[in-house]
Short mmCIF file of C-alpha atoms in Angstrom, two decimals:
data_model
loop_
_atom_site.label_atom_id
_atom_site.label_comp_id
_atom_site.label_asym_id
_atom_site.label_seq_id
_atom_site.Cartn_x
_atom_site.Cartn_y
_atom_site.Cartn_z
CA MET A 10 0.00 0.00 0.00
CA ARG A 11 2.83 2.41 0.84
CA ARG A 12 4.39 1.68 -2.56
CA LEU A 13 1.04 2.30 -4.24
CA LEU A 14 0.59 5.66 -2.49
CA LEU A 15 4.13 6.65 -3.44
CA ALA A 16 3.48 5.77 -7.08
CA VAL A 17 0.27 7.81 -7.10
CA PHE A 18 2.09 10.77 -5.52
CA LEU A 19 4.82 10.62 -8.15
CA MET A 20 2.30 10.50 -10.96
CA VAL A 21 0.44 13.53 -9.57
CA PHE A 22 3.71 15.37 -9.06
CA ALA A 23 4.79 14.64 -12.64
CA PHE A 24 1.46 15.88 -13.97
CA CYS A 25 1.68 19.05 -11.92
CA GLY A 26 5.01 19.74 -13.59
CA TYR A 27 3.05 20.53 -16.76
CA ALA A 28 0.11 22.20 -15.01
CA PHE A 29 1.20 25.62 -16.19
CA ALA A 30 0.59 24.56 -19.79
CA GLN A 31 -2.81 23.89 -21.26
CA GLU A 32 -3.21 20.41 -22.70
CA LYS A 33 -3.18 21.71 -26.28
CA ASP A 34 0.15 23.44 -25.64
CA PHE A 35 2.17 20.26 -25.21
CA ILE A 36 2.57 16.94 -26.99
CA VAL A 37 3.56 13.65 -25.33
CA ILE A 38 5.59 11.33 -27.57
CA GLY A 39 6.27 7.71 -26.60
CA THR A 40 9.23 5.68 -27.91
CA THR A 41 11.18 2.52 -27.16
CA ASP A 42 14.39 4.15 -28.40
CA LYS A 43 17.01 5.47 -26.00
CA ILE A 44 19.21 8.55 -26.11
CA VAL A 45 22.90 7.71 -26.17
CA THR A 46 24.31 11.24 -26.31
CA LEU A 47 23.17 14.75 -27.17
CA ASP A 48 26.57 15.87 -28.40
CA PRO A 49 26.51 16.32 -32.22
CA ALA A 50 30.21 15.44 -32.33
CA ASN A 51 29.48 11.96 -31.00
CA ALA A 52 25.82 11.17 -31.76
CA TYR A 53 25.44 8.34 -34.26
CA ASP A 54 22.24 6.55 -33.26
CA TYR A 55 18.77 7.40 -34.49
CA LEU A 56 17.08 8.94 -31.46
CA SER A 57 20.08 10.95 -30.29
CA CYS A 58 20.35 12.51 -33.74
CA ASN A 59 16.60 13.10 -33.98
CA ILE A 60 16.52 14.94 -30.66
CA ILE A 61 19.47 17.06 -31.82
CA GLN A 62 17.56 17.85 -35.02
CA ASN A 63 14.85 19.43 -32.86
CA ILE A 64 17.08 21.37 -30.45
CA MET A 65 19.77 22.45 -32.93
CA SER A 66 20.14 23.11 -36.64
CA GLY A 67 22.82 23.17 -39.30
CA LEU A 68 24.05 25.60 -41.91
CA VAL A 69 21.62 23.89 -44.28
CA ASP A 70 18.57 21.69 -43.82
CA TYR A 71 16.18 19.54 -45.82
CA LYS A 72 12.96 21.21 -46.90
CA PRO A 73 10.35 19.38 -44.77
CA GLY A 74 8.94 16.37 -46.57
CA THR A 75 11.58 16.40 -49.32
CA SER A 76 15.24 15.70 -50.01
CA GLU A 77 15.82 19.28 -51.21
CA ILE A 78 18.63 21.16 -49.44
CA VAL A 79 17.59 24.65 -48.28
CA PRO A 80 19.26 27.45 -46.25
CA ALA A 81 19.15 27.22 -42.45
CA LEU A 82 21.74 28.95 -40.26
CA ALA A 83 23.43 30.00 -43.50
CA GLU A 84 21.33 32.36 -45.64
CA LYS A 85 23.17 31.39 -48.82
CA TRP A 86 26.39 29.83 -50.10
CA GLU A 87 28.74 29.77 -53.06
CA VAL A 88 30.86 26.95 -54.49
CA THR A 89 33.98 27.42 -56.57
CA PRO A 90 33.94 25.92 -60.09
CA ASP A 91 36.37 23.20 -59.03
CA GLY A 92 34.03 22.16 -56.19
CA LEU A 93 36.73 22.55 -53.55
CA VAL A 94 35.67 25.67 -51.64
CA TYR A 95 32.25 26.38 -50.09
CA THR A 96 31.62 29.90 -48.80
CA PHE A 97 28.68 30.29 -46.39
CA TYR A 98 27.03 33.58 -45.52
CA LEU A 99 25.49 33.26 -42.07
CA ARG A 100 22.29 34.68 -40.64
CA LYS A 101 22.98 37.67 -38.44
CA GLY A 102 21.63 38.39 -34.98
CA LEU A 103 21.20 34.77 -33.90
CA LYS A 104 21.98 33.43 -30.45
CA PHE A 105 22.48 29.95 -29.04
CA ALA A 106 20.09 28.72 -26.36
CA ASP A 107 22.60 29.87 -23.70
CA GLY A 108 22.69 33.39 -25.13
CA ALA A 109 26.07 33.10 -26.87
CA VAL A 110 26.36 34.86 -30.25
CA PHE A 111 26.25 32.73 -33.38
CA ASP A 112 28.97 33.69 -35.83
CA ALA A 113 31.65 32.30 -38.13
CA LYS A 114 33.96 31.60 -35.18
CA ALA A 115 31.29 29.35 -33.66
CA VAL A 116 31.01 27.42 -36.93
CA LYS A 117 34.77 26.93 -37.13
CA PHE A 118 34.95 25.97 -33.44
CA SER A 119 32.23 23.34 -33.88
CA ILE A 120 33.78 21.65 -36.94
CA ASP A 121 37.31 21.80 -35.51
CA ARG A 122 35.91 20.26 -32.32
CA VAL A 123 34.55 17.30 -34.31
CA PHE A 124 38.05 16.75 -35.71
CA LYS A 125 39.74 16.94 -32.30
CA LEU A 126 37.29 14.70 -30.43
CA ASN A 127 37.04 12.20 -33.31
CA GLY A 128 33.72 10.72 -32.20
CA ASP A 129 31.72 8.05 -34.04
CA PRO A 130 30.42 10.28 -36.88
CA ALA A 131 33.58 12.37 -37.24
CA PHE A 132 34.72 10.52 -40.39
CA LEU A 133 31.86 12.13 -42.30
CA LEU A 134 33.74 15.43 -42.02
CA THR A 135 37.36 14.43 -41.49
CA GLU A 136 37.57 12.41 -44.71
CA VAL A 137 36.54 15.33 -46.91
CA ILE A 138 37.22 18.64 -45.14
CA ASP A 139 40.70 20.13 -45.41
CA LYS A 140 40.17 23.20 -43.23
CA VAL A 141 37.65 25.81 -42.08
CA GLU A 142 38.45 29.52 -42.41
CA VAL A 143 36.76 32.53 -40.81
CA VAL A 144 36.49 35.27 -43.45
CA ASP A 145 34.62 37.76 -41.25
CA ASP A 146 32.06 37.62 -38.44
CA TYR A 147 29.35 36.16 -40.67
CA THR A 148 31.26 34.50 -43.50
CA VAL A 149 32.99 31.13 -43.31
CA LYS A 150 34.88 29.11 -45.92
CA ILE A 151 35.18 25.34 -45.90
CA ARG A 152 37.92 23.88 -48.09
CA LEU A 153 37.64 20.25 -49.17
CA LYS A 154 40.35 17.70 -49.87
CA TYR A 155 38.65 16.78 -53.14
CA PRO A 156 35.35 17.62 -54.87
CA PHE A 157 32.58 15.87 -52.94
CA ALA A 158 29.14 15.97 -54.59
CA PRO A 159 27.04 15.18 -51.47
CA PHE A 160 28.81 17.71 -49.24
CA LEU A 161 25.76 19.90 -48.60
CA SER A 162 23.78 16.79 -47.62
CA VAL A 163 26.50 15.91 -45.10
CA LEU A 164 26.27 19.41 -43.63
CA ALA A 165 22.55 18.79 -43.07
CA PHE A 166 23.46 15.90 -40.73
CA THR A 167 23.87 16.51 -37.00
CA VAL A 168 27.66 16.03 -36.85
CA ALA A 169 28.02 19.40 -38.61
CA PHE A 170 25.57 21.33 -36.39
CA PRO A 171 27.14 24.36 -34.67
CA VAL A 172 27.26 24.29 -30.85
CA SER A 173 27.80 27.12 -28.39
CA PRO A 174 31.48 27.82 -27.62
CA ASN A 175 30.30 29.01 -24.19
CA SER A 176 28.84 25.62 -23.28
CA TYR A 177 31.22 23.20 -25.02
CA ASN A 178 34.96 22.67 -25.14
CA ASP A 179 37.17 20.66 -27.47
CA LYS A 180 38.51 18.38 -24.75
CA GLU A 181 35.46 16.25 -23.99
CA PHE A 182 31.96 15.36 -25.15
CA SER A 183 28.99 16.99 -23.43
CA ASP A 184 25.24 16.35 -23.23
CA VAL A 185 24.19 19.94 -22.45
CA GLY A 186 22.43 20.14 -25.81
CA ILE A 187 23.00 23.86 -26.48
CA GLY A 188 22.47 24.87 -30.10
CA ILE A 189 20.03 26.91 -32.16
CA GLY A 190 16.83 24.97 -32.71
CA PRO A 191 13.07 25.30 -32.32
CA TYR A 192 13.26 23.73 -28.85
CA LYS A 193 15.66 23.68 -25.93
CA ILE A 194 16.00 21.19 -23.09
CA LYS A 195 13.98 21.93 -19.97
CA LYS A 196 14.50 18.63 -18.13
CA TRP A 197 16.06 15.24 -18.88
CA THR A 198 15.75 12.14 -16.73
CA LYS A 199 17.76 9.54 -18.63
CA ASP A 200 15.72 6.61 -19.98
CA VAL A 201 12.59 8.03 -18.32
CA GLU A 202 11.60 11.38 -19.77
CA LEU A 203 12.89 14.33 -21.77
CA VAL A 204 11.05 17.66 -21.65
CA LEU A 205 11.63 20.24 -24.40
CA GLU A 206 10.32 23.80 -24.40
CA ALA A 207 10.12 26.37 -27.17
CA ASN A 208 13.41 28.20 -27.71
CA PRO A 209 12.92 32.00 -27.67
CA ASN A 210 16.19 32.39 -29.62
CA TRP A 211 14.89 30.35 -32.57
CA TYR A 212 14.90 32.36 -35.80
CA GLY A 213 12.14 30.43 -37.53
CA ALA A 214 8.39 30.15 -37.02
CA PRO A 215 7.52 29.27 -33.40
CA PRO A 216 6.94 25.56 -32.74
CA LYS A 217 3.32 24.48 -33.11
CA SER A 218 3.42 23.13 -29.54
CA LYS A 219 5.11 25.07 -26.74
CA MET A 220 6.36 21.90 -25.06
CA VAL A 221 7.20 18.34 -26.07
CA VAL A 222 7.43 15.55 -23.52
CA ILE A 223 9.23 12.41 -24.69
CA ARG A 224 8.62 9.31 -22.61
CA PHE A 225 10.79 6.23 -22.89
CA TYR A 226 9.22 2.76 -22.78
CA GLU A 227 10.96 -0.52 -22.18
CA ASN A 228 9.50 -2.41 -25.14
CA ALA A 229 6.83 -2.44 -27.83
CA GLN A 230 4.29 -4.05 -25.51
CA SER A 231 4.51 -1.26 -22.92
CA LEU A 232 4.40 1.39 -25.65
CA ARG A 233 1.25 -0.15 -27.10
CA MET A 234 -0.37 -0.16 -23.66
CA ALA A 235 0.48 3.54 -23.32
CA VAL A 236 -1.20 4.19 -26.68
CA GLU A 237 -4.34 2.29 -25.73
CA LYS A 238 -4.58 4.03 -22.34
CA GLY A 239 -4.13 7.45 -23.92
CA GLU A 240 -0.91 8.14 -21.99
CA VAL A 241 0.84 9.39 -25.13
CA ASP A 242 -0.37 11.59 -27.97
CA VAL A 243 2.09 10.06 -30.42
CA ALA A 244 3.96 6.72 -30.57
CA TYR A 245 6.97 6.71 -32.86
CA ARG A 246 9.51 3.88 -32.90
CA THR A 247 8.90 1.12 -32.34
CA LEU A 248 5.74 -0.95 -32.27
CA ASN A 249 5.60 -4.57 -33.41
CA PRO A 250 4.09 -5.37 -36.83
CA GLU A 251 1.11 -7.02 -35.11
CA ASP A 252 0.53 -3.85 -33.09
CA ILE A 253 0.50 -1.73 -36.23
CA LEU A 254 -2.02 -4.00 -37.95
CA ASP A 255 -4.27 -4.16 -34.89
CA LEU A 256 -4.18 -0.40 -34.28
CA LYS A 257 -5.11 0.25 -37.91
CA LYS A 258 -8.51 -1.26 -37.04
CA SER A 259 -9.06 1.09 -34.09
CA ASP A 260 -11.12 4.28 -34.36
CA LYS A 261 -9.35 5.70 -31.28
CA VAL A 262 -6.02 6.30 -33.02
CA ARG A 263 -4.68 7.09 -36.46
CA VAL A 264 -1.84 5.09 -37.99
CA TYR A 265 0.52 6.97 -40.31
CA GLU A 266 2.59 5.02 -42.84
CA GLY A 267 5.46 6.39 -44.91
CA GLU A 268 8.37 5.33 -47.03
CA SER A 269 11.70 4.94 -45.31
CA PRO A 270 15.35 4.68 -46.39
CA VAL A 271 16.12 2.42 -43.41
CA ILE A 272 17.66 -0.88 -44.49
CA ARG A 273 18.50 -4.15 -42.76
CA TYR A 274 21.22 -6.51 -43.90
CA ILE A 275 23.65 -9.29 -43.08
CA VAL A 276 27.35 -8.56 -42.61
CA PHE A 277 30.16 -10.99 -43.37
CA ASN A 278 33.58 -10.49 -41.84
CA ALA A 279 35.50 -10.93 -45.08
CA LYS A 280 38.74 -11.63 -43.18
CA LYS A 281 37.33 -14.43 -41.01
CA GLU A 282 37.01 -18.07 -42.10
CA PRO A 283 34.93 -19.43 -43.75
CA PHE A 284 33.50 -16.07 -44.83
CA ASN A 285 36.78 -15.01 -46.41
CA ASN A 286 35.72 -17.35 -49.22
CA VAL A 287 33.54 -15.37 -51.65
CA ASP A 288 31.80 -18.58 -52.77
CA VAL A 289 30.57 -19.20 -49.23
CA ARG A 290 29.15 -15.68 -49.09
CA ARG A 291 27.50 -16.02 -52.51
CA ALA A 292 25.98 -19.39 -51.61
CA ILE A 293 24.43 -17.98 -48.44
CA ALA A 294 23.02 -15.07 -50.48
CA TYR A 295 21.30 -17.55 -52.80
CA ALA A 296 19.81 -19.47 -49.87
CA ILE A 297 17.87 -16.53 -48.40
CA ASP A 298 14.23 -15.84 -49.22
CA ARG A 299 13.63 -12.18 -48.34
CA SER A 300 9.92 -12.33 -49.14
CA MET A 301 9.39 -15.00 -46.52
CA ILE A 302 10.96 -12.75 -43.88
CA THR A 303 8.93 -9.68 -44.81
CA LYS A 304 5.66 -11.64 -44.95
CA ARG A 305 6.00 -13.95 -41.96
CA VAL A 306 7.96 -11.81 -39.53
CA PHE A 307 6.92 -8.32 -40.61
CA ARG A 308 3.47 -8.99 -42.01
CA ASP A 309 4.31 -6.89 -45.10
CA THR A 310 5.29 -3.85 -43.03
CA ALA A 311 8.71 -4.13 -44.73
CA MET A 312 9.82 -4.77 -48.32
CA PRO A 313 12.40 -7.22 -49.73
CA LEU A 314 15.61 -5.44 -50.72
CA TYR A 315 18.11 -6.52 -53.39
CA SER A 316 20.75 -3.80 -53.12
CA MET A 317 22.36 -1.79 -50.34
CA ILE A 318 21.09 1.46 -51.92
CA PRO A 319 17.42 1.64 -50.90
CA MET A 320 14.51 1.53 -53.30
CA GLY A 321 13.23 4.94 -54.29
CA MET A 322 16.68 6.54 -54.16
CA TRP A 323 18.33 7.48 -57.42
CA GLY A 324 21.10 5.04 -58.32
CA HIS A 325 19.30 2.00 -56.90
CA VAL A 326 19.61 -1.18 -58.98
CA ASP A 327 18.41 -4.67 -58.02
CA VAL A 328 21.66 -6.64 -58.19
CA PHE A 329 21.37 -9.48 -55.68
CA PRO A 330 19.80 -12.76 -56.83
CA GLN A 331 16.41 -14.18 -55.96
CA GLN A 332 16.47 -17.26 -53.75
CA SER A 333 17.74 -20.42 -55.40
CA ARG A 334 18.43 -23.26 -52.99
CA GLU A 335 19.75 -25.35 -55.86
CA LYS A 336 22.29 -22.70 -56.80
CA ALA A 337 23.39 -22.37 -53.16
CA VAL A 338 23.96 -26.11 -52.91
CA GLU A 339 25.79 -26.18 -56.24
CA ILE A 340 28.24 -23.48 -55.16
CA LEU A 341 28.91 -25.05 -51.76
CA LYS A 342 29.55 -28.48 -53.23
CA LYS A 343 32.07 -27.00 -55.65
CA VAL A 344 34.11 -25.72 -52.70
CA GLY A 345 34.02 -29.03 -50.84
CA TYR A 346 30.94 -28.95 -48.61
CA SER A 347 28.39 -31.77 -48.52
CA GLU A 348 25.85 -33.49 -46.28
CA ALA A 349 28.74 -35.42 -44.76
CA ASN A 350 30.94 -32.32 -44.50
CA PRO A 351 28.51 -29.44 -43.79
CA LEU A 352 29.34 -25.76 -43.57
CA GLU A 353 29.08 -24.94 -39.84
CA ILE A 354 28.60 -21.28 -39.00
CA GLU A 355 27.45 -18.95 -36.23
CA LEU A 356 24.75 -16.35 -36.85
CA TRP A 357 24.71 -13.40 -34.44
CA TYR A 358 21.94 -10.97 -33.58
CA THR A 359 21.22 -8.42 -30.85
CA PRO A 360 17.91 -8.99 -29.02
CA THR A 361 16.62 -5.51 -28.14
CA HIS A 362 18.31 -2.79 -30.21
CA TYR A 363 16.22 -3.48 -33.32
CA GLY A 364 13.09 -4.66 -31.53
CA SER A 365 11.60 -7.95 -30.46
CA THR A 366 11.31 -9.31 -34.01
CA GLU A 367 15.07 -9.80 -34.28
CA ALA A 368 15.05 -13.27 -32.72
CA ASP A 369 12.36 -14.35 -35.21
CA VAL A 370 14.49 -13.09 -38.10
CA ALA A 371 17.50 -15.08 -36.85
CA GLN A 372 15.42 -18.25 -36.51
CA MET A 373 14.00 -17.85 -40.01
CA LEU A 374 17.46 -17.34 -41.50
CA LYS A 375 18.61 -20.48 -39.72
CA LEU A 376 15.72 -22.46 -41.23
CA MET A 377 16.45 -21.18 -44.73
CA LEU A 378 20.15 -21.95 -44.56
CA GLU A 379 19.70 -25.39 -43.01
CA ALA A 380 17.10 -26.22 -45.67
CA THR A 381 20.04 -26.57 -48.08
CA GLY A 382 20.97 -29.75 -46.22
CA ILE A 383 24.64 -28.79 -46.06
CA ILE A 384 24.67 -25.74 -43.76
CA ARG A 385 24.45 -25.93 -39.96
CA VAL A 386 23.71 -22.73 -38.06
CA ASP A 387 24.34 -21.99 -34.40
CA ILE A 388 22.50 -18.82 -33.28
CA LYS A 389 24.29 -16.49 -30.88
CA TYR A 390 23.28 -13.12 -29.44
CA ALA A 391 24.68 -10.24 -27.41
CA GLU A 392 23.27 -6.97 -26.08
CA TRP A 393 24.06 -3.90 -28.15
CA ALA A 394 27.15 -2.56 -26.35
CA THR A 395 28.83 -5.97 -26.44
CA TYR A 396 27.59 -6.59 -29.98
CA VAL A 397 29.25 -3.40 -31.26
CA GLU A 398 32.48 -4.29 -29.50
CA TYR A 399 32.42 -7.77 -31.03
CA PHE A 400 31.93 -6.68 -34.63
CA GLU A 401 34.40 -3.79 -34.41
CA LYS A 402 37.03 -6.20 -33.08
CA GLY A 403 36.28 -8.77 -35.78
CA ILE A 404 35.01 -11.41 -33.34
CA MET A 405 31.77 -12.11 -35.22
CA GLY A 406 31.84 -13.48 -38.75
CA PHE A 407 28.16 -13.45 -39.73
CA PHE A 408 25.67 -11.07 -38.15
CA LEU A 409 22.63 -8.80 -38.55
CA LEU A 410 22.83 -5.00 -38.67
CA GLY A 411 20.71 -2.03 -39.75
CA TRP A 412 21.35 1.39 -41.27
CA TYR A 413 19.62 4.73 -40.78
CA PRO A 414 20.76 7.40 -43.25
CA ASP A 415 23.22 10.09 -42.26
CA TYR A 416 22.46 11.96 -45.47
CA LEU A 417 20.19 11.17 -48.41
CA ASP A 418 22.67 10.11 -51.06
CA PRO A 419 23.83 6.75 -52.48
CA ASP A 420 27.29 7.56 -51.14
CA ASP A 421 25.95 7.04 -47.60
CA TYR A 422 24.88 3.50 -48.49
CA MET A 423 28.10 2.52 -50.26
CA TRP A 424 31.19 4.32 -48.88
CA PRO A 425 30.82 3.32 -45.18
CA PHE A 426 30.09 -0.27 -46.20
CA VAL A 427 32.49 -1.20 -48.98
CA HIS A 428 35.20 1.45 -49.16
CA SER A 429 38.30 0.12 -47.43
CA SER A 430 38.33 3.11 -45.06
CA GLY A 431 34.74 2.53 -43.92
CA SER A 432 34.14 -1.22 -43.87
CA PRO A 433 36.11 -1.98 -40.66
CA SER A 434 33.73 0.22 -38.64
CA LEU A 435 30.86 -2.06 -39.68
CA GLY A 436 32.77 -5.26 -39.03
CA SER A 437 33.12 -6.50 -42.61
CA PHE A 438 36.78 -5.52 -43.18
CA TYR A 439 36.09 -5.76 -46.91
CA SER A 440 38.67 -4.19 -49.19
CA ASN A 441 38.89 -4.04 -52.97
CA PRO A 442 40.97 -1.39 -54.82
CA LYS A 443 38.51 -1.46 -57.72
CA MET A 444 35.61 -0.67 -55.38
CA ASP A 445 37.59 2.14 -53.73
CA GLU A 446 38.31 3.60 -57.16
CA LEU A 447 34.64 3.51 -58.21
CA LEU A 448 33.36 5.11 -55.01
CA LEU A 449 35.91 7.93 -55.08
CA LYS A 450 35.06 8.54 -58.73
CA ALA A 451 31.33 8.76 -57.89
CA ARG A 452 32.01 11.30 -55.15
CA GLN A 453 33.81 13.61 -57.56
CA ILE A 454 31.27 13.58 -60.39
CA SER A 455 28.93 16.55 -60.18
CA ASP A 456 25.93 15.33 -62.20
CA GLU A 457 23.48 12.76 -60.88
CA GLU A 458 23.27 10.76 -64.11
CA GLY A 459 27.03 10.30 -64.27
CA ARG A 460 27.19 9.27 -60.62
CA ALA A 461 24.32 6.80 -61.09
CA LYS A 462 26.25 4.95 -63.80
CA VAL A 463 29.23 4.53 -61.50
CA TYR A 464 27.02 3.37 -58.62
CA GLU A 465 25.42 0.77 -60.89
CA GLU A 466 28.86 -0.70 -61.60
CA ALA A 467 29.75 -0.56 -57.89
CA GLN A 468 26.53 -2.32 -56.89
CA LYS A 469 27.16 -5.12 -59.38
CA LEU A 470 30.64 -5.61 -57.93
CA LEU A 471 29.09 -5.61 -54.44
CA ALA A 472 26.70 -8.41 -55.46
CA GLU A 473 29.52 -10.44 -57.01
CA GLU A 474 31.65 -10.31 -53.88
CA ALA A 475 28.79 -10.19 -51.33
CA PRO A 476 30.48 -8.82 -48.21
CA TYR A 477 26.91 -7.87 -47.22
CA ILE A 478 23.50 -9.26 -48.05
CA PRO A 479 20.65 -6.73 -48.15
CA LEU A 480 17.50 -8.20 -46.60
CA TRP A 481 14.68 -5.70 -46.33
CA GLN A 482 13.77 -2.04 -46.37
CA ALA A 483 11.59 -0.76 -43.57
CA LYS A 484 8.50 1.40 -43.70
CA GLN A 485 7.89 4.22 -41.23
CA TYR A 486 4.94 4.01 -38.87
CA CYS A 487 3.57 6.47 -36.38
CA VAL A 488 0.44 6.14 -34.21
CA ALA A 489 -1.33 9.21 -32.88
CA LYS A 490 -4.56 10.36 -31.30
CA PRO A 491 -7.05 11.59 -33.95
CA GLU A 492 -6.81 15.21 -32.76
CA VAL A 493 -3.04 15.35 -33.31
CA LYS A 494 -1.98 17.21 -36.46
CA GLY A 495 1.24 18.07 -38.25
CA ILE A 496 2.85 14.61 -38.33
CA LEU A 497 5.21 14.29 -41.27
CA LEU A 498 7.02 11.05 -42.11
CA GLU A 499 9.92 12.22 -44.24
CA PRO A 500 12.29 10.41 -46.60
CA THR A 501 15.12 11.89 -44.51
CA GLN A 502 13.80 10.06 -41.42
CA ILE A 503 13.75 13.40 -39.55
CA PHE A 504 10.78 13.49 -37.17
CA ARG A 505 10.08 17.18 -36.64
CA TYR A 506 8.42 17.67 -33.25
CA TYR A 507 7.97 21.38 -33.86
CA LEU A 508 5.35 20.76 -36.58
CA ILE A 509 3.12 18.63 -34.33
CA TYR A 510 0.15 20.08 -32.46
CA LYS A 511 -3.39 19.36 -31.25
#
């Protein structure tokens, strides 16, 4: 009874924290995701970046609902004919959430800080930027090491967002979350609740809701219960496929569905036996039936994928084969495997990071591979922190991963995966000078048609050598109360809280 009374008191106290705001002035968003860090120099997971996208902004942004790059903290920019120097003309009179002045020095400080701290997403800038120069208080030049066609798209990603020099230093990461965005942090209780309030220093239109409360739920089941009890106005990431289908039948909520560039795939450690044999990788690729996964596990809330570049993005070509068990067996027998001498492998997955369906995916892959009669699969798993350590150190040879876009360009789905400088970070350790040459060439071509031709050749080489196997492309889903408006499911995967209201 004493515990019950305490729980009731805490609930009342929490509610009273928002008593000053009318119900229509704030939105409650429920999620099963977790914030890892709110430092743009180190954030490289979905929710951390999405929060940053609502409390900070970059020199450029995507026009809401599109992949078009538009001015943000920079009013305009110029690019030299050789594509090596970008000059940005900054908005004047802006202040960070802590009151510090926004100017060219702050832009240089922020990018230089990314270089010095060298966090997870730093390579997006360090591989292409030569140096940043302050021309005057509101003009900054960024010199590149080589022409890089998607550079503006990279600047629209959180790693390039300016932070306040008064609240950050270049010696350590920080979660203070001080930038220039439509919201600023009012309160953060890690893994419990994050409260955002409208930022008076924001230069754009005021947020549609004065406050956003983000509540963190342990799993899809608890998030669904919160939806059904009306505890949240919006549920975004992640409900189970069955939840989505059931809630579509309800007249108490509205289910939003949108296209998504999120992909899921298998990684091979190309340096680890037996996956250092390209024939083994190709045989496994032939043995997998993507449609069975998307239908049975995801109930058609995902789509089979046959390239690492997602469907709907320019440059995409279906290059991986449809399932052929016979072809898989034929290849394996040629390299010495048989019913008497089976290929014995471990398949790894992580049980919570990608949701509760991950174990089902692993079991289905095991069934498909063992249906060849000459593959034996032992399923292993590890929680996310250990999982990342394992694949970065090359411990795992065959495992499941997923990719959320940093920037909307085929480069983001090829360079980190199959360029020799990027592949170790994803645990594949794949390296091919021909692939490196193609990807660098594609970066330096200015026109989309010319780049698409190079990416087609690169994707074909990827399918031939199969250091990865694309499995499916996700769809975006969001569940909200009928009175909630302004929800926009974008191709960029940016979920803009400041457009939502009721």
